[in-house]
Amino acid sequence: MHRLRIVAFVALIAVFYSQEPVPAAQAVGEAVRIKTDVTGQSGPIVVNGPVHRDEQIRTSKSGLGQFVFRDGTKLAVGWGSSVVIDKFVYDDSNQLKQLTVKAAKGTFRWVSGNSKSSAYKILTPAGTIGVRGTAFDFYVGANGTTAVVLLNGQAQFCGPGGCRQLTRRCDCVVATPGGAMTDAKRVNRGVLRTLGEPRALPFLSGSQPLSLGMGVVGGGGCGLDTAFQDRQDNNGDPTEQPQRAAPQRSDPAPSAPAPREAPSVPDRPSPPNPPDDPDPPSEPEKPHKPHKPGKDWGGWHGHHHKGDRDRDRNRDGWSGRDRHRDGGWDRTRD
């Protein structure tokens, strides 16, 4: 009888404690932007609604959630994602001692807050991302393949295949759960083909724009921001087609050569001017009439001797015979 009383008493105590409310999970941050469907443990997450430690956050195929934690750390969760806020621990001085996030699948952007870099740890199926005052994007595929793209600061990715250091903006590492891992090199569109998902890095490609200080850190999308376009099919879900590049203008066909101009007809030469009429020949001057000798030429008066007169006649080239033959003086010819 006494034993039965003891059993009953213990049962009453158990019922009493079982009816006490379960302490609420610790709120570690809040949502600052929600697009379409984003859910937590207790249902849809709304803007300014809290997120809690150990809470699993899921997004739809077009969902987007942006969250800020108590130390200022920012986390963007893109389409088709699943992540758990695994640990959020403060030390005695009220400083964040550890913040661990488990990313099962999806697309993410991380921007570190005010805590020490050693406090942050991100777990993926392919390895662990160590944070060094950093901003970066990372993607986890359905098969666990993980890609990390550095945007600011430094980061380290360690998996079964070793560790890789990301030190320059746009450095990228791709790793698989089996241990395969690429060297750190600049991200390009070939990384998206390797991942088998054109929309693997939507915050860099611009298919899911961010806000509230979570845009691309340092400017630019590492060459992916013009590669793809966010589209939706008839059901409202985004397709997974790469953005078609704008058609390039082909060089215009060379224009046909201009027809040669026909040579101009030469001007007709002007008719030559008619020659001036020749001046009429001048009339020859009429010879002066010879001086008529005196009537008594034969009886020349003077003091000349008769012989002198004969000499004069001969000097002038005429004689009595010639005068009578020609009938007088010879005419002068021009």
XYZ file of C-alpha atoms in Angstrom:
334
model
C 0.000 0.000 0.000
C 2.782 2.323 0.911
C 4.499 1.487 -2.359
C 1.403 2.369 -4.349
C 1.288 5.789 -2.706
C 4.853 6.451 -3.670
C 4.192 5.506 -7.325
C 1.138 7.726 -7.466
C 3.081 10.666 -6.009
C 5.808 10.311 -8.610
C 3.220 10.188 -11.367
C 1.613 13.401 -10.169
C 4.953 15.175 -10.153
C 5.654 14.044 -13.715
C 2.297 15.330 -14.918
C 2.869 18.669 -13.178
C 6.233 19.297 -14.844
C 5.022 18.092 -18.208
C 2.424 20.848 -18.227
C 4.992 23.652 -17.813
C 5.593 25.624 -21.048
C 8.779 24.734 -22.999
C 11.191 27.663 -22.934
C 11.175 29.588 -26.233
C 14.233 29.205 -28.518
C 16.742 32.007 -28.367
C 16.141 34.750 -30.930
C 19.432 35.408 -32.709
C 18.346 37.815 -35.444
C 15.493 39.057 -37.563
C 14.274 39.114 -41.138
C 14.755 42.398 -42.998
C 13.456 41.351 -46.412
C 11.199 38.524 -47.512
C 10.206 37.766 -51.092
C 7.568 35.144 -51.908
C 7.815 32.044 -49.686
C 10.319 31.825 -46.813
C 9.459 29.547 -43.900
C 10.895 28.685 -40.496
C 10.145 26.165 -37.802
C 6.854 27.748 -36.854
C 5.670 28.719 -40.326
C 6.142 31.629 -42.730
C 8.758 34.197 -41.776
C 7.722 37.823 -42.093
C 9.680 41.073 -42.255
C 10.897 42.115 -38.781
C 10.020 38.630 -37.540
C 12.654 36.861 -35.384
C 14.840 33.940 -36.381
C 15.975 31.550 -33.693
C 18.868 29.315 -32.854
C 18.464 25.824 -34.350
C 15.799 27.107 -36.693
C 15.724 25.709 -40.195
C 15.017 28.292 -42.891
C 13.645 27.216 -46.256
C 12.882 29.157 -49.412
C 10.732 28.306 -52.423
C 11.989 28.141 -55.996
C 11.526 31.895 -56.230
C 11.990 32.746 -52.551
C 14.480 35.178 -51.036
C 15.143 36.071 -47.423
C 17.618 38.555 -45.945
C 18.521 38.312 -42.268
C 20.622 40.324 -39.814
C 22.028 38.694 -36.673
C 22.586 40.361 -33.356
C 26.287 41.045 -33.980
C 25.593 42.660 -37.376
C 26.312 39.608 -39.521
C 24.133 39.473 -42.642
C 22.932 36.365 -44.440
C 20.975 36.265 -47.699
C 19.185 33.011 -48.531
C 18.273 32.658 -52.203
C 15.901 30.470 -54.148
C 15.480 26.745 -53.324
C 17.599 26.847 -50.163
C 17.715 25.113 -46.794
C 19.904 26.330 -43.901
C 20.015 25.916 -40.127
C 21.303 28.447 -37.594
C 23.156 25.729 -35.722
C 24.960 27.580 -32.961
C 24.804 31.078 -31.634
C 26.790 31.369 -28.409
C 27.805 34.428 -26.394
C 30.598 34.419 -23.837
C 30.515 35.962 -20.351
C 31.437 39.400 -21.717
C 28.416 39.345 -24.010
C 30.609 38.903 -27.076
C 29.694 36.405 -29.752
C 31.767 33.326 -29.193
C 30.450 31.116 -31.974
C 28.034 31.392 -34.873
C 27.719 28.248 -36.935
C 25.514 27.879 -39.980
C 24.761 24.566 -41.711
C 23.899 25.011 -45.368
C 22.281 21.892 -46.803
C 21.528 23.256 -50.285
C 20.846 26.483 -52.128
C 22.384 29.896 -52.784
C 23.732 32.255 -50.121
C 25.603 35.481 -49.438
C 27.488 36.057 -46.207
C 28.718 39.412 -44.857
C 30.599 39.210 -41.547
C 29.532 41.294 -38.561
C 31.474 42.819 -35.664
C 32.689 39.618 -34.032
C 36.100 37.991 -34.356
C 36.661 36.048 -37.536
C 37.306 32.897 -35.541
C 33.725 32.996 -34.239
C 32.225 32.248 -37.667
C 31.943 28.859 -39.307
C 29.894 27.711 -42.252
C 29.381 23.992 -42.838
C 28.564 22.507 -46.268
C 28.401 18.886 -47.481
C 31.778 19.327 -49.251
C 33.679 21.148 -46.494
C 33.924 24.092 -44.126
C 34.260 27.772 -44.968
C 36.468 29.717 -42.602
C 35.776 33.431 -42.443
C 38.434 36.170 -42.307
C 36.523 39.448 -42.098
C 34.815 38.488 -45.258
C 31.982 38.798 -47.731
C 31.384 35.952 -50.150
C 28.741 34.024 -52.087
C 28.428 30.250 -51.922
C 26.289 27.641 -53.568
C 25.445 24.085 -52.485
C 24.020 21.793 -55.145
C 21.605 18.942 -54.625
C 24.523 16.505 -54.838
C 26.541 18.430 -52.272
C 28.923 20.096 -54.754
C 29.890 23.457 -53.288
C 31.254 26.641 -54.856
C 32.606 29.661 -52.947
C 33.266 33.071 -54.569
C 35.172 35.678 -52.551
C 33.923 39.274 -52.660
C 35.883 40.979 -49.897
C 38.534 40.103 -47.326
C 39.809 36.528 -47.247
C 38.364 33.056 -46.801
C 39.495 29.478 -46.511
C 37.748 26.360 -47.718
C 38.753 23.003 -46.255
C 37.429 19.581 -47.226
C 38.591 15.980 -47.545
C 40.872 17.047 -50.401
C 42.707 19.699 -48.378
C 42.347 23.474 -47.999
C 42.290 26.340 -50.449
C 42.913 30.000 -49.666
C 40.823 32.685 -51.349
C 42.677 35.997 -51.190
C 41.591 38.014 -54.222
C 38.213 39.358 -55.159
C 36.299 36.932 -57.409
C 38.513 33.976 -56.453
C 36.464 30.790 -56.682
C 36.806 27.229 -55.407
C 34.582 24.294 -56.356
C 34.619 21.111 -54.230
C 32.680 17.848 -54.039
C 31.827 15.723 -50.992
C 34.191 13.072 -52.331
C 37.216 15.315 -51.855
C 37.770 16.694 -55.380
C 38.626 20.394 -55.258
C 39.753 22.989 -57.765
C 42.473 25.530 -57.218
C 41.392 29.049 -56.358
C 40.956 31.022 -59.570
C 38.751 33.769 -60.914
C 35.128 32.753 -61.362
C 33.759 32.560 -64.892
C 30.775 31.125 -66.697
C 32.491 27.758 -66.947
C 31.959 27.383 -63.184
C 28.210 27.442 -63.735
C 28.524 24.690 -66.308
C 30.606 22.664 -63.867
C 27.906 23.049 -61.240
C 25.229 22.087 -63.759
C 23.078 25.001 -62.611
C 22.948 28.270 -64.611
C 21.322 30.055 -61.643
C 23.818 28.809 -59.068
C 25.086 32.301 -58.176
C 22.029 34.548 -58.584
C 23.346 37.438 -56.502
C 26.328 37.817 -58.813
C 24.419 37.238 -62.044
C 21.710 39.667 -60.944
C 18.793 37.242 -61.265
C 17.976 37.865 -57.563
C 18.901 41.456 -56.664
C 19.701 42.204 -53.040
C 19.120 45.294 -50.927
C 19.941 46.895 -47.592
C 23.694 46.942 -47.972
C 23.928 43.393 -49.280
C 24.528 44.273 -52.891
C 27.703 43.243 -54.628
C 30.524 44.294 -52.336
C 33.148 46.359 -54.142
C 31.040 46.756 -57.300
C 30.509 44.450 -60.244
C 29.383 40.841 -60.475
C 32.759 39.243 -61.283
C 31.711 39.063 -64.931
C 28.503 37.134 -64.268
C 26.129 40.066 -63.862
C 25.256 40.243 -67.578
C 25.320 36.530 -68.290
C 21.821 35.476 -67.278
C 18.292 36.752 -66.967
C 15.774 35.722 -64.367
C 12.727 34.273 -66.153
C 9.551 32.575 -65.085
C 7.611 29.854 -66.840
C 3.844 29.628 -67.041
C 3.652 28.253 -63.483
C 5.483 31.215 -62.063
C 8.697 29.289 -61.384
C 11.976 30.647 -62.755
C 13.458 28.716 -65.586
C 17.018 27.605 -65.560
C 18.049 28.977 -68.894
C 21.031 31.224 -69.307
C 20.332 34.724 -70.407
C 20.541 35.011 -74.109
C 23.202 37.349 -75.186
C 21.906 40.338 -77.049
C 22.255 39.706 -80.795
C 25.291 41.385 -82.091
C 24.856 43.684 -84.964
C 26.439 42.289 -88.057
C 28.646 44.585 -89.975
C 26.646 46.349 -92.661
C 27.124 44.969 -96.143
C 29.575 47.033 -98.099
C 27.776 49.500 -100.247
C 28.010 49.080 -103.993
C 30.696 51.241 -105.499
C 29.371 54.443 -106.878
C 29.013 54.354 -110.688
C 31.754 56.042 -112.479
C 30.799 59.363 -113.838
C 30.847 59.574 -117.594
C 33.641 61.807 -118.786
C 32.362 65.207 -119.546
C 32.142 66.206 -123.204
C 34.980 68.563 -123.969
C 33.942 72.014 -124.843
C 33.915 72.714 -128.517
C 36.806 74.886 -129.472
C 35.827 78.374 -130.326
C 36.049 79.087 -134.057
C 39.240 80.890 -134.880
C 38.925 84.544 -135.263
C 38.945 85.537 -138.950
C 42.244 87.034 -139.879
C 42.319 90.703 -140.126
C 42.029 91.996 -143.598
C 45.453 92.845 -144.892
C 46.124 96.437 -145.212
C 45.948 97.533 -148.857
C 49.386 98.096 -150.292
C 50.350 101.611 -150.206
C 50.464 103.280 -153.553
C 53.957 103.914 -154.816
C 54.937 107.404 -154.576
C 54.839 109.162 -157.867
C 58.286 110.185 -159.061
C 58.964 113.743 -159.039
C 58.693 115.308 -162.339
C 62.121 115.863 -163.745
C 63.217 119.385 -163.924
C 62.703 120.731 -167.385
C 65.779 122.193 -168.810
C 65.754 125.608 -170.228
C 64.677 126.062 -173.763
C 68.088 126.987 -174.956
C 69.707 123.953 -173.175
C 72.000 123.630 -176.105
C 73.150 127.148 -175.649
C 73.895 126.722 -171.796
C 74.808 130.078 -170.503
C 77.481 130.295 -167.891
C 81.055 130.244 -167.463
C 81.546 126.488 -167.850
C 83.680 125.336 -170.555
C 82.043 123.302 -173.244
C 84.136 120.325 -172.283
C 82.931 120.518 -168.690
C 79.308 120.246 -169.794
C 80.066 117.119 -171.691
C 81.684 115.597 -168.658
C 78.666 116.296 -166.569
C 76.448 114.522 -168.947
C 78.643 111.472 -168.875
C 78.707 111.553 -165.050
C 74.952 111.481 -164.836
C 74.875 108.360 -167.007
C 73.016 109.515 -169.949
C 73.816 110.568 -173.458
C 72.034 112.154 -176.256
C 71.433 108.813 -177.860
C 69.759 107.345 -174.856
C 67.461 110.231 -174.369
C 66.216 110.026 -177.839
C 65.691 106.175 -177.497
C 63.819 106.177 -174.203
C 61.883 109.253 -174.837
C 63.101 110.870 -171.598
C 64.145 109.881 -167.959
C 63.923 106.315 -166.643
C 61.107 105.919 -163.989
C 62.065 104.886 -160.522
C 60.716 101.409 -159.431
C 59.876 100.430 -155.944
